[in-house]
Amino acid sequence: MFSNYLIGLREGLEASLVVCILIAYLVKTDRRDALKPIWAGIAVAIALAFGFGCALEFGSQELTFQAQEALGGSLSILAVGLVTWMVFWMRRTARHLKSELHGRLDAALAMGTGALVATAFLAVGREGLETALFVWASVHAASDGTPRPLLGVALGLLTAVLLGWLFYRGALRINLAKFFTWTGGMLVVVAAGVLAYGFHDLQEADFLPGLTDKAFDISGTIPPDSWYGTLLKGIFNFQPDPTTLQVAVWLLYLIPTLALFLAPTRTTTPTPVRDKV
């Protein structure tokens, strides 16, 4: 449940910040007449993300077991790729996000209502589609027959909306660069579990070999139906009897990705120019 809460919080907060920046800029520049197109674009983006999530969930139920596993595994790998790109992108651009959005909004204001709708739709829609895909993949990986994964996502999104509103009202100030670094690091850990489970799905679909080649089996020590087994699965997508391929994929993704993500960013200083004598 915690991993899904983290996904909802992280992805939802990005979208909330984008909305807050757009709305605050229009209010401060006395362009309240442009608020309706912005809200229209946001509403369309949310509806598209929700529809995409429903299509993934209900569309996959009509498939055979083998096709479901193949689809789940493929989409899990795609979701991890998108989320990995997203956390690195946000780490790099978090400090300049505000000015970048202001520039896009100025251009849209000059072009008219349709451009405003498109700007809000594209700004929020990308986050929404990424969230829907990664949430579906994570819930699919951590599914235990209970609504807890979806509840975790919903609580995360509600928390993100509340934080966004507090940012807008000026009641809350945090270092966003540090926030996205810490949550991004935790999201990489979650993504590693989703990726490993995605490869397990492909093994169950007979797309990859090694389904019976277990790396270890500690089901007797950590039963999957125990409270601590459920907790580990909910947070890390932990499986007490993973295949060798799952463990290899988990390690090969997690170690280098986390090391690169947490490595300090290099800043280049300009070379001083000496005056000619």
Short mmCIF file of N, CA and C in Angstrom, two decimals, residues 13 16 26 37 69-70 90 99 101 103 124 159 163 178 181 184 199 232 248 251 254:
data_model
loop_
_atom_site.label_atom_id
_atom_site.label_comp_id
_atom_site.label_asym_id
_atom_site.label_seq_id
_atom_site.Cartn_x
_atom_site.Cartn_y
_atom_site.Cartn_z
N LEU A 13 1.59 15.11 -7.13
CA LEU A 13 2.15 16.40 -6.72
C LEU A 13 2.76 17.13 -7.91
N SER A 16 -0.14 18.63 -9.61
CA SER A 16 -0.69 19.72 -8.79
C SER A 16 0.17 20.97 -8.88
N LEU A 26 -1.66 33.27 -14.08
CA LEU A 26 -2.78 33.97 -14.69
C LEU A 26 -3.41 34.96 -13.72
N PRO A 37 -10.38 28.21 -19.98
CA PRO A 37 -9.70 27.28 -20.90
C PRO A 37 -8.67 26.40 -20.21
N GLU A 69 -0.71 -12.01 -19.08
CA GLU A 69 0.63 -11.94 -18.52
C GLU A 69 1.60 -11.25 -19.47
N ALA A 70 1.46 -11.52 -20.76
CA ALA A 70 2.33 -10.87 -21.74
C ALA A 70 2.08 -9.36 -21.77
N MET A 90 12.69 15.32 -13.81
CA MET A 90 12.25 16.23 -12.75
C MET A 90 13.43 16.66 -11.88
N SER A 99 9.65 28.81 -14.58
CA SER A 99 9.94 29.70 -15.70
C SER A 99 9.59 29.05 -17.03
N LEU A 101 7.16 26.84 -17.61
CA LEU A 101 5.71 26.88 -17.78
C LEU A 101 5.22 28.30 -18.07
N GLY A 103 6.81 30.55 -19.73
CA GLY A 103 7.09 30.82 -21.13
C GLY A 103 6.07 30.18 -22.06
N VAL A 124 -0.63 18.63 -18.05
CA VAL A 124 -1.19 17.72 -17.06
C VAL A 124 -1.40 16.32 -17.65
N THR A 159 -3.55 13.48 -1.03
CA THR A 159 -2.50 14.22 -0.32
C THR A 159 -1.82 15.21 -1.26
N LEU A 163 -1.56 19.22 -0.79
CA LEU A 163 -0.27 19.91 -0.77
C LEU A 163 -0.23 20.99 -1.86
N LYS A 178 14.89 18.90 -3.09
CA LYS A 178 15.19 17.80 -2.16
C LYS A 178 14.02 16.83 -2.07
N THR A 181 14.06 14.64 -5.02
CA THR A 181 15.20 13.73 -4.97
C THR A 181 14.91 12.54 -4.08
N GLY A 184 11.98 10.54 -5.49
CA GLY A 184 12.43 9.89 -6.71
C GLY A 184 13.26 8.67 -6.42
N PHE A 199 9.08 -8.94 -15.68
CA PHE A 199 9.81 -10.03 -16.31
C PHE A 199 9.24 -11.39 -15.88
N LEU A 232 5.98 -6.35 2.98
CA LEU A 232 7.14 -6.32 2.07
C LEU A 232 6.71 -6.31 0.62
N ALA A 248 18.17 -11.02 -11.00
CA ALA A 248 19.17 -10.39 -11.85
C ALA A 248 18.67 -9.06 -12.40
N LEU A 251 18.54 -6.35 -9.56
CA LEU A 251 19.86 -5.83 -9.22
C LEU A 251 20.44 -4.96 -10.34
N LEU A 254 18.31 -1.64 -10.27
CA LEU A 254 18.32 -0.83 -9.06
C LEU A 254 19.67 -0.20 -8.77
#
